[in-house]
PDB file of C-alpha atoms in Angstrom:
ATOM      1  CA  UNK P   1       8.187 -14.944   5.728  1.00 51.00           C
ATOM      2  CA  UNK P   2       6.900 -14.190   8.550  1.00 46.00           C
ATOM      3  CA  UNK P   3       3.880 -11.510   7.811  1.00 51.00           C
ATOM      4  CA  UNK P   4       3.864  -9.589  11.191  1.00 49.00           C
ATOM      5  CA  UNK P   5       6.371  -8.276  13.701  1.00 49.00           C
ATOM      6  CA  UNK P   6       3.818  -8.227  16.422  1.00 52.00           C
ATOM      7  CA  UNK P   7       3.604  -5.099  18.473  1.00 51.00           C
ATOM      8  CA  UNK P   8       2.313  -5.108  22.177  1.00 50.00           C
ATOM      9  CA  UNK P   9      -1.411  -5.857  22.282  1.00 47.00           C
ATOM     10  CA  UNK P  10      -2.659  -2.792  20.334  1.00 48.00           C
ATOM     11  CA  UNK P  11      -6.017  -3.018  21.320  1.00 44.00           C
ATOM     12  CA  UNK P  12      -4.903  -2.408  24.883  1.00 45.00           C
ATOM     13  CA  UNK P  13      -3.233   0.303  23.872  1.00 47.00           C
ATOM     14  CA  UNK P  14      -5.462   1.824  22.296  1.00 42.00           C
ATOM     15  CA  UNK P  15      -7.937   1.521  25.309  1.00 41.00           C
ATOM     16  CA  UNK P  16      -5.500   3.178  27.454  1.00 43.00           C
ATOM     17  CA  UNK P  17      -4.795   6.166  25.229  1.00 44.00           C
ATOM     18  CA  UNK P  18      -5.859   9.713  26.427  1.00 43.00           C
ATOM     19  CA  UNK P  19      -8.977  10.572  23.954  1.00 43.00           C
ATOM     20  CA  UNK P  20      -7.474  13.650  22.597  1.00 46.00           C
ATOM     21  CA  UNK P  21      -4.101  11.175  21.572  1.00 55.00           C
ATOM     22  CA  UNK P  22      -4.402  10.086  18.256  1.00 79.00           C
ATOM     23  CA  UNK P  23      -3.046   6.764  16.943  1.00 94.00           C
ATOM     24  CA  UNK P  24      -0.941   6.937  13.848  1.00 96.00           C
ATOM     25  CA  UNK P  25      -0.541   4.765  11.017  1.00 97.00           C
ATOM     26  CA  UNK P  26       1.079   4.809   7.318  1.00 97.00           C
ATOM     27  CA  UNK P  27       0.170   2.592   4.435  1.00 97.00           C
ATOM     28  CA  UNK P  28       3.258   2.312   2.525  1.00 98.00           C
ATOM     29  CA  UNK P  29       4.370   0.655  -0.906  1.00 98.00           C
ATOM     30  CA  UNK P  30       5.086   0.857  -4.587  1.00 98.00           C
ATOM     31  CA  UNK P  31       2.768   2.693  -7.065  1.00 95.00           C
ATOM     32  CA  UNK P  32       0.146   0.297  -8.471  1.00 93.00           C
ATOM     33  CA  UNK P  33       0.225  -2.074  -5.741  1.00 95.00           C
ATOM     34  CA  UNK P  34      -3.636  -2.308  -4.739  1.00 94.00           C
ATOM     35  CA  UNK P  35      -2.910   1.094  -1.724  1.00 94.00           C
ATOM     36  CA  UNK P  36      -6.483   2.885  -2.448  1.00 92.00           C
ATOM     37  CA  UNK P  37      -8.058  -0.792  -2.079  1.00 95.00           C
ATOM     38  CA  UNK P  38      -6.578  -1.400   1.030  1.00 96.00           C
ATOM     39  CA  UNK P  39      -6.805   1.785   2.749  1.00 94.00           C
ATOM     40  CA  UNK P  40     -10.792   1.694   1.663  1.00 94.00           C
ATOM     41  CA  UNK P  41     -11.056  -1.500   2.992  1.00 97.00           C
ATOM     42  CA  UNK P  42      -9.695  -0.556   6.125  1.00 97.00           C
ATOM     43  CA  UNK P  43     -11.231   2.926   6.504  1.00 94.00           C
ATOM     44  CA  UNK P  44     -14.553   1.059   6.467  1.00 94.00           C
ATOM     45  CA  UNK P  45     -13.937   0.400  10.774  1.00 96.00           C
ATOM     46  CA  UNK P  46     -15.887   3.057  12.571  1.00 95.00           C
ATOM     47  CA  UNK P  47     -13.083   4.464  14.394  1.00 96.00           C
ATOM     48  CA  UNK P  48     -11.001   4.684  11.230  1.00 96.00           C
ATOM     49  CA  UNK P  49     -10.694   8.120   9.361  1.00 93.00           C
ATOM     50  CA  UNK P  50     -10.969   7.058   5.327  1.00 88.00           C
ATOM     51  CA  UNK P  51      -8.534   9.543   3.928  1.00 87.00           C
ATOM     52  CA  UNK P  52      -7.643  10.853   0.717  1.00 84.00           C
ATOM     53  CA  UNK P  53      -4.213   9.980  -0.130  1.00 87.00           C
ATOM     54  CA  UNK P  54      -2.051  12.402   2.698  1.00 90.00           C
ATOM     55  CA  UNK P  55       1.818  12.548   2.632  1.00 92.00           C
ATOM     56  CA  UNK P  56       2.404  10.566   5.984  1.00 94.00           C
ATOM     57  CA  UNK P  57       6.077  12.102   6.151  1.00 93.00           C
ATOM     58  CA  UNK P  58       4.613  15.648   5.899  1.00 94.00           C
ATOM     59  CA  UNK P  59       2.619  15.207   8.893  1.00 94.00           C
ATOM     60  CA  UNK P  60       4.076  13.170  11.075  1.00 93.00           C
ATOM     61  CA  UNK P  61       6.670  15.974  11.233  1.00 93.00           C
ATOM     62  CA  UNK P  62       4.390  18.708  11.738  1.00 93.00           C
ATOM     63  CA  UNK P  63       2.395  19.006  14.925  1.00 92.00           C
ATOM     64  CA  UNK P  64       0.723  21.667  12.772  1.00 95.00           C
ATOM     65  CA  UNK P  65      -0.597  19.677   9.730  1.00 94.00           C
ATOM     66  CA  UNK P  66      -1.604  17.195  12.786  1.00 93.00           C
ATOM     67  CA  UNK P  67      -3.988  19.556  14.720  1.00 93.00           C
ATOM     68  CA  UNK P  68      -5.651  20.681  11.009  1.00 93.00           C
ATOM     69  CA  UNK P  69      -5.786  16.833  10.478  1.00 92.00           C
ATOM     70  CA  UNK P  70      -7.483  15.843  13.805  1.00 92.00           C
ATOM     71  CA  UNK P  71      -9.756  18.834  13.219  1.00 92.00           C
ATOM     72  CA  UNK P  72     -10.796  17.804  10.768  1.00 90.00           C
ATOM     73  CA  UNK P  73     -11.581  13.488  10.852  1.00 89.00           C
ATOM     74  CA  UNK P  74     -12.247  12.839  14.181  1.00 89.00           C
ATOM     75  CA  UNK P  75     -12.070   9.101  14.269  1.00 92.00           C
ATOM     76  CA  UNK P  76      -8.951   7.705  16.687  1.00 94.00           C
ATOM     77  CA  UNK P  77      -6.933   6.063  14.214  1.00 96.00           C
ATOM     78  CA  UNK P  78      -6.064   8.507  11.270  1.00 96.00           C
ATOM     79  CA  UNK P  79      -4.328   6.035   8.198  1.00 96.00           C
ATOM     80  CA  UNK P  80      -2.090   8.301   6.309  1.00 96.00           C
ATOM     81  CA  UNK P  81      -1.164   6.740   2.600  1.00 94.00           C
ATOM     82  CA  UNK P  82       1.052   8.101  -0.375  1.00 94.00           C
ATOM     83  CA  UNK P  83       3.042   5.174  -2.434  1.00 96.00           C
ATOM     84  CA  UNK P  84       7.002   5.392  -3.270  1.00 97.00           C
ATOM     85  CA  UNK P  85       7.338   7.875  -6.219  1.00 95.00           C
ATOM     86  CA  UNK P  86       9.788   7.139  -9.067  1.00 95.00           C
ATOM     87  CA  UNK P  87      12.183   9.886  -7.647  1.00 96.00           C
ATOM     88  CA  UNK P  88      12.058   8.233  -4.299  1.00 96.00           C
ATOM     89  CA  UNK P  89      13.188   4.388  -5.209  1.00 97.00           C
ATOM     90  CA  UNK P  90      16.031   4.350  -2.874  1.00 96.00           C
ATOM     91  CA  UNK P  91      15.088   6.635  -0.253  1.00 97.00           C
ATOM     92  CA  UNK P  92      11.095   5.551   0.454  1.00 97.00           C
ATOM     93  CA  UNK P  93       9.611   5.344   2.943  1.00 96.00           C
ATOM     94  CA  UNK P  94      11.857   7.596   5.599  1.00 94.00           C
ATOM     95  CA  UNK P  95       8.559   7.112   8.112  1.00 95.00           C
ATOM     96  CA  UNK P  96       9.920  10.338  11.019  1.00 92.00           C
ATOM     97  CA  UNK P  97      10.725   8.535  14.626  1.00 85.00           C
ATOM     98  CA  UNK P  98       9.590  11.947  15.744  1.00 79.00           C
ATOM     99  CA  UNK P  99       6.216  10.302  16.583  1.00 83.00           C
ATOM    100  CA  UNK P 100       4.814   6.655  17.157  1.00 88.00           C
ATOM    101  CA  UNK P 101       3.055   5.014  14.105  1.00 94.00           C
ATOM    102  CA  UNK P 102       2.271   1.825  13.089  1.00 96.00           C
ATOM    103  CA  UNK P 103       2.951   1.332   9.354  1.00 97.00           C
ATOM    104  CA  UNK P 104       0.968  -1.550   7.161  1.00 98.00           C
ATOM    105  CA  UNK P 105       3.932  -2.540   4.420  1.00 98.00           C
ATOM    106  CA  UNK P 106       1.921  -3.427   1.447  1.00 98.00           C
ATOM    107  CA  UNK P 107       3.358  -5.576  -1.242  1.00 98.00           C
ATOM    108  CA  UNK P 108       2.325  -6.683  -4.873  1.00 98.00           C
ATOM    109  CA  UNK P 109       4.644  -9.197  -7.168  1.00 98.00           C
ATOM    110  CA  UNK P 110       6.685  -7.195  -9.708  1.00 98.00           C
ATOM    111  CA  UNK P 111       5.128  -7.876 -12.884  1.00 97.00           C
ATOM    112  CA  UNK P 112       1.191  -6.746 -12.378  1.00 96.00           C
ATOM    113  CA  UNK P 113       2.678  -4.054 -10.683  1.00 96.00           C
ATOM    114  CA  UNK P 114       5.120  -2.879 -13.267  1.00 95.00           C
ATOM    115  CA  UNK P 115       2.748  -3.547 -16.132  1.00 92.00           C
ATOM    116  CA  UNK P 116       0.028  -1.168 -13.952  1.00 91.00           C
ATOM    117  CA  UNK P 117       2.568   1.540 -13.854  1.00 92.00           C
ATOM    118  CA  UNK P 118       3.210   1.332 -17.669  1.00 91.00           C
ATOM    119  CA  UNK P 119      -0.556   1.098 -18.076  1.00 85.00           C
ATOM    120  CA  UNK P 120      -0.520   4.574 -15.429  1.00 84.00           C
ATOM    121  CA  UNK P 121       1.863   6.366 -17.713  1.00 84.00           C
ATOM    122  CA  UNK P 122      -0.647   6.498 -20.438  1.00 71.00           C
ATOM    123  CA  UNK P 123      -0.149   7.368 -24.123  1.00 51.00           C
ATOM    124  CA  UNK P 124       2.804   6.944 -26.163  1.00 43.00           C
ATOM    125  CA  UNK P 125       4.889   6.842 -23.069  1.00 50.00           C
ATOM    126  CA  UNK P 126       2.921   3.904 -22.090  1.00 47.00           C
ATOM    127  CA  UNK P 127       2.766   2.014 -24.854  1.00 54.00           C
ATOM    128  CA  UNK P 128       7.293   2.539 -24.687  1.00 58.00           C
ATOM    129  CA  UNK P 129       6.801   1.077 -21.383  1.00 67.00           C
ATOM    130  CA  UNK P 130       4.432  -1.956 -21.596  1.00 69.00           C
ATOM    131  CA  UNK P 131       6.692  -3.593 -23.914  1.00 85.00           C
ATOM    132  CA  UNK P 132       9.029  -6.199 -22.285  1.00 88.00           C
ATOM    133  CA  UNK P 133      12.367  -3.813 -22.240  1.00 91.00           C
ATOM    134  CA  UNK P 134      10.018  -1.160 -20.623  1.00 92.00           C
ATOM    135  CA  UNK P 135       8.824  -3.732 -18.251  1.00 94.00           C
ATOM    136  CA  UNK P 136      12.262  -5.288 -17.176  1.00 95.00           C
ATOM    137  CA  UNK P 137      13.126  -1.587 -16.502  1.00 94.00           C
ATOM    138  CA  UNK P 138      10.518  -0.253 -14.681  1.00 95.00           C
ATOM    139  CA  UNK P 139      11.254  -3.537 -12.519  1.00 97.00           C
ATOM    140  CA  UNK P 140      15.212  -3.112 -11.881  1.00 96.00           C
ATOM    141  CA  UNK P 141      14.473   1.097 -11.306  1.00 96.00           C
ATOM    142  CA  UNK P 142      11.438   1.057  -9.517  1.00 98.00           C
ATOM    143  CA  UNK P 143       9.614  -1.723  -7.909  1.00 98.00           C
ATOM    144  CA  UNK P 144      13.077  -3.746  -6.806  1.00 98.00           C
ATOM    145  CA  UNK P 145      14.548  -1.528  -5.296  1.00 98.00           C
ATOM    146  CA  UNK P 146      11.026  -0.133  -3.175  1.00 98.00           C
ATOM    147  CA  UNK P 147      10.273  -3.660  -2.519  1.00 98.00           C
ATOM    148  CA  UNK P 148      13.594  -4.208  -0.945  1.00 98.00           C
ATOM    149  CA  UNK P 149      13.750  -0.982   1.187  1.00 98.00           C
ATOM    150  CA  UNK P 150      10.130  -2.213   2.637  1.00 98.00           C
ATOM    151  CA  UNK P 151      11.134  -4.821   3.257  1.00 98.00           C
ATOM    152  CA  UNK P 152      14.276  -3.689   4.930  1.00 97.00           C
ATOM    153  CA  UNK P 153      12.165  -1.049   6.884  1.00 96.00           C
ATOM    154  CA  UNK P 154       9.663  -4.068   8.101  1.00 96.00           C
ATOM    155  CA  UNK P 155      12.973  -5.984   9.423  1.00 95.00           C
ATOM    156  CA  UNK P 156      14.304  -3.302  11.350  1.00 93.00           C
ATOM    157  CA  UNK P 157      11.490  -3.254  13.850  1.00 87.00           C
ATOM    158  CA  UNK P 158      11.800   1.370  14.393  1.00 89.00           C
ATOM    159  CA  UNK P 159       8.154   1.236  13.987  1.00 92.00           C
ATOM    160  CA  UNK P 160       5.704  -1.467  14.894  1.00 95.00           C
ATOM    161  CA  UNK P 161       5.002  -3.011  11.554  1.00 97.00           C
ATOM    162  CA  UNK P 162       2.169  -5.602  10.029  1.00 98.00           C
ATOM    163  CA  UNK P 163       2.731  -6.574   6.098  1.00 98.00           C
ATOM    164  CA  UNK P 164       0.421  -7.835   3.604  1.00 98.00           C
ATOM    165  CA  UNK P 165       0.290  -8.679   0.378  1.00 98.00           C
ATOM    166  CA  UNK P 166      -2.063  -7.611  -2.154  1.00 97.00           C
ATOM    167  CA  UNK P 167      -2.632 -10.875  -3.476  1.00 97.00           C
ATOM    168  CA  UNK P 168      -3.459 -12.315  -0.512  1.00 97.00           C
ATOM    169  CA  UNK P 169      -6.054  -8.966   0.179  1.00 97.00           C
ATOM    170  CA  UNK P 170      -7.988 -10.703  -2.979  1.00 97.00           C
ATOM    171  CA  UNK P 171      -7.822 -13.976  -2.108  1.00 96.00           C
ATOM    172  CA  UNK P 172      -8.717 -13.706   1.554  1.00 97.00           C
ATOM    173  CA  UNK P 173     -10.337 -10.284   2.134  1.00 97.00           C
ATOM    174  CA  UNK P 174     -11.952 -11.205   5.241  1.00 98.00           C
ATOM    175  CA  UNK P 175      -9.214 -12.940   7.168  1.00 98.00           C
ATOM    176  CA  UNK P 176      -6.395 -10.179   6.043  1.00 98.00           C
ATOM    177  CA  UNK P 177      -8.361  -6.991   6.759  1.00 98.00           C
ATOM    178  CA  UNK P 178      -9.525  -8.502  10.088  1.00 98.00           C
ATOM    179  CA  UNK P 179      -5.717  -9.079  10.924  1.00 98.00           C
ATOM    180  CA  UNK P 180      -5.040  -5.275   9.893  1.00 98.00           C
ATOM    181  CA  UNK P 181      -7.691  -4.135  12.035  1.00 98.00           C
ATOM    182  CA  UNK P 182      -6.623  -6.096  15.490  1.00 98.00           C
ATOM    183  CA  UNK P 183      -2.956  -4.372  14.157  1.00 98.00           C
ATOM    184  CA  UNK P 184      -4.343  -1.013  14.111  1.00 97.00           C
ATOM    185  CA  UNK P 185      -5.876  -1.531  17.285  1.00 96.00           C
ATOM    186  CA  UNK P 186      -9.222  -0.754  15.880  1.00 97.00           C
ATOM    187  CA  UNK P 187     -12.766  -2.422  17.993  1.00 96.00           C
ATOM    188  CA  UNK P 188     -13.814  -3.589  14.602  1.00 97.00           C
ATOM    189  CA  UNK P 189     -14.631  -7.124  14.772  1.00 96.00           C
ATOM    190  CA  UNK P 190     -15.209  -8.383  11.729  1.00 97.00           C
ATOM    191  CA  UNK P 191     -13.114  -8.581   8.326  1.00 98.00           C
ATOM    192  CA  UNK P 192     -14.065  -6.732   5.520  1.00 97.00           C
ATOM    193  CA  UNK P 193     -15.071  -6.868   1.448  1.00 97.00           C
ATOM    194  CA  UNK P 194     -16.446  -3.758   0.917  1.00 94.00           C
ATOM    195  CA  UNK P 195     -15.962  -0.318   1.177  1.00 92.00           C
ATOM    196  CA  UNK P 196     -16.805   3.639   0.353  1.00 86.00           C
ATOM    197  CA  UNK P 197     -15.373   6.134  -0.877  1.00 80.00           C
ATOM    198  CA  UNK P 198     -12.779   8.676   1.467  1.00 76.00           C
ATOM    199  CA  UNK P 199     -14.398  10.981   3.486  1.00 66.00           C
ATOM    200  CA  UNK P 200     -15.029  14.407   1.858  1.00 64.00           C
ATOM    201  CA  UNK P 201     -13.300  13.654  -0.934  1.00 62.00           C
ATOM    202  CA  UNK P 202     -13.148  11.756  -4.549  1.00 64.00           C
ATOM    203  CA  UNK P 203     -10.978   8.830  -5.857  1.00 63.00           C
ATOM    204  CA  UNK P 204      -8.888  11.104  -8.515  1.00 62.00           C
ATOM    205  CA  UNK P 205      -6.637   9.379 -11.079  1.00 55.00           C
ATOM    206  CA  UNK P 206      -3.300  10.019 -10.597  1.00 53.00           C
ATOM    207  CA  UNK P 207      -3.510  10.390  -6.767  1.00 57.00           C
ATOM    208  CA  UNK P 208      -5.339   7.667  -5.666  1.00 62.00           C
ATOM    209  CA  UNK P 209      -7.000   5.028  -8.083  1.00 66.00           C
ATOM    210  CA  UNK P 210     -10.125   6.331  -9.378  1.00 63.00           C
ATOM    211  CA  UNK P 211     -10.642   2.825 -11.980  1.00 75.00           C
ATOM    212  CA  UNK P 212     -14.402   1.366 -12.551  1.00 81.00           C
ATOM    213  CA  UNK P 213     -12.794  -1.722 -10.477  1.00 84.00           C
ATOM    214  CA  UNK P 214     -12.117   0.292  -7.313  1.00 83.00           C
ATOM    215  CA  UNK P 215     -15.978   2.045  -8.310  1.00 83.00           C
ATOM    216  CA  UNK P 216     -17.542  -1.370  -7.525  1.00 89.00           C
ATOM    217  CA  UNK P 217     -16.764  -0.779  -3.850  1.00 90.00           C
ATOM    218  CA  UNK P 218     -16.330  -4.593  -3.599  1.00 95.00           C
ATOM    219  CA  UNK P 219     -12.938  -6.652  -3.456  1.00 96.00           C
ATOM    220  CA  UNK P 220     -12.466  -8.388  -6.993  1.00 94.00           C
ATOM    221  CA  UNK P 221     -11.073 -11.534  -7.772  1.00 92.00           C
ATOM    222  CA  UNK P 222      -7.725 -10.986  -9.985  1.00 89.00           C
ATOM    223  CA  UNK P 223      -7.854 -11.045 -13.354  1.00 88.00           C
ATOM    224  CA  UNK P 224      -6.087 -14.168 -15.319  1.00 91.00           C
ATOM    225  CA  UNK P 225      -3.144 -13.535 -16.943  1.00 91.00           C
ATOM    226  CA  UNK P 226      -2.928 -14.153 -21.196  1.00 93.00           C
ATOM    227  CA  UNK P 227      -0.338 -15.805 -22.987  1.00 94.00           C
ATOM    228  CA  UNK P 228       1.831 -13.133 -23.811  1.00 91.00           C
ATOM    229  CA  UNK P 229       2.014 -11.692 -20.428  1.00 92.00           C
ATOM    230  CA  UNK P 230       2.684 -15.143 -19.180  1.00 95.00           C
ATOM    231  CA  UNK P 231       5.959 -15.111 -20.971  1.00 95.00           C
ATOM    232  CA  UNK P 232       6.594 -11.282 -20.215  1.00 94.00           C
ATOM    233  CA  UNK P 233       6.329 -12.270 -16.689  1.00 96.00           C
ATOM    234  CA  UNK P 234       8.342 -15.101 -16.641  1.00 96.00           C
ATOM    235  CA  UNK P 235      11.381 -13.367 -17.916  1.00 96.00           C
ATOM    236  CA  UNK P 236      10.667 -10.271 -15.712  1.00 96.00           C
ATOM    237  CA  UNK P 237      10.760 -12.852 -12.868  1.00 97.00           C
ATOM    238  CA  UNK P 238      14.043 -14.449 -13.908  1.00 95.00           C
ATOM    239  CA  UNK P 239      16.098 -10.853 -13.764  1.00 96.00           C
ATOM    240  CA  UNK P 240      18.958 -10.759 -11.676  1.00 93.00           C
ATOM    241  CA  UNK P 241      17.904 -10.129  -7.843  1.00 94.00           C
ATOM    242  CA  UNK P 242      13.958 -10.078  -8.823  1.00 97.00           C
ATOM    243  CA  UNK P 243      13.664 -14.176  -7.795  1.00 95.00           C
ATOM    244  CA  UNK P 244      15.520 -13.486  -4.254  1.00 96.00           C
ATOM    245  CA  UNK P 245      13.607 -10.571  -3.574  1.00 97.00           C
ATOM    246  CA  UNK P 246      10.476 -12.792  -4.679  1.00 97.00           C
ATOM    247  CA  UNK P 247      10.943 -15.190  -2.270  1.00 97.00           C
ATOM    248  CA  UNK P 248      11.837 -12.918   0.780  1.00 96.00           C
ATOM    249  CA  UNK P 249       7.955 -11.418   0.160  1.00 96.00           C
ATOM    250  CA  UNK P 250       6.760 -14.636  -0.247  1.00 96.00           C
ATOM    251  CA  UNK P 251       5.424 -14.492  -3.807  1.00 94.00           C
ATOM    252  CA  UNK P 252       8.231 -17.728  -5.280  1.00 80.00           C
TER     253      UNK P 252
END
């Protein structure tokens, strides 16, 4: 699939802007699906503000919360981020038209993600989950039907909208976060690998990632798959609608 529905050249855009116009943009996806990485990564660029994870809807509907936010991170291009929660399957992302934003659609393939979110749950909960009935659930509940409102919401061009997938982020840091950044309309020009921490603020657990992987501040390559999750993922993969939905994010 195609990965970008181009915009107008945001870098001119960006260069015409007032200064006291901020650019929006939301990072939206699933739970699990590599967010904190990719917003780090792309809060490295000078002139964007490295949040901690902000409910995009919340502000972008609130000229209020935007002053206190501008106020606050000065930097043009202010990248709001908060995943789908389980509550919100078949309603996320609802990004307001109320004000322009360009949105990053993040994808990862269904099974790391779902086994991440059983791993997230923690305790016995978790242990109910990572099992392959809690797996094939958590995929038909939660990441199916996110993944297929994203990518609805990146095919119905209200927003100007660039997508990426997380395995591609850790295959090809460089090349993908460059692409981001021209998206954004950001004067970085170079792609990136590494990254800090958000600005005034601490990865927490829960909200953002806050794992000793996203504490090396360096992209990691992924981590091979065993034999039993090999099998667990071929049968999530074989569930009814998973292999179309697959395919249309370009993971089959």
């Amino acid at each position: 699939m195609e990965k970008v529905a181009s915009p107008p050249s945001a870098a001119e855009e960006a260069a015409a802007r007032p200064e006291a116009v901020r650019s929006y943009a939301a990072l939206l996806s699933t739970m699990r699906s590599g967010s904190t990485l990719v917003k780090a990564l792309l809060g490295s660029a000078p002139d964007i503000a490295h949040l901690p994870e902000t409910n995009f809807r919340a502000v972008l509907r609130s000229p209020a919360r935007q002053a206190a936010l501008e106020r606050a991170h000065p930097k043009g291009i202010l990248l709001l981020k908060r995943p789908a929660w389980f509550n919100e399957a078949w309603t996320y992302p609802r990004v307001p038209r109320e004000r322009s934003v360009r949105c990053v659609v993040l994808l990862r393939d269904a099974f790391p993600t779902v086994r991440s979110v059983a791993r997230m749950l923690g305790g016995k909960r978790g242990e109910q989950w990572s099992g392959l009935a809690g797996l094939r659930l958590l995929t038909r509940l939660y990441w199916a039907p996110v993944t297929r409102r994203l990518l609805a919401f990146a095919e119905a061009g209200e927003h100007a909208v660039a997508v990426v997938r997380y395995e591609d982020i850790l295959e090809r840091p460089e090349e993908e976060t460059l692409r981001l950044f021209h998206f954004l309309g950001s004067a970085q020009a170079e792609g990136v690998r590494r990254y800090g921490e958000p600005e005034n603020a601490r990865w927490k657990w829960g909200r953002d990632d806050g794992s000793p992987r996203i504490r090396t501040r360096e992209v990691q390559p992924p981590r091979p798959l065993g034999e039993a999750d090999l099998r667990r993922k071929a049968a999530v993969d074989r569930l009814p609608g998973v292999a179309e939905l697959r395919r249309r994010a370009g993971f089959a």
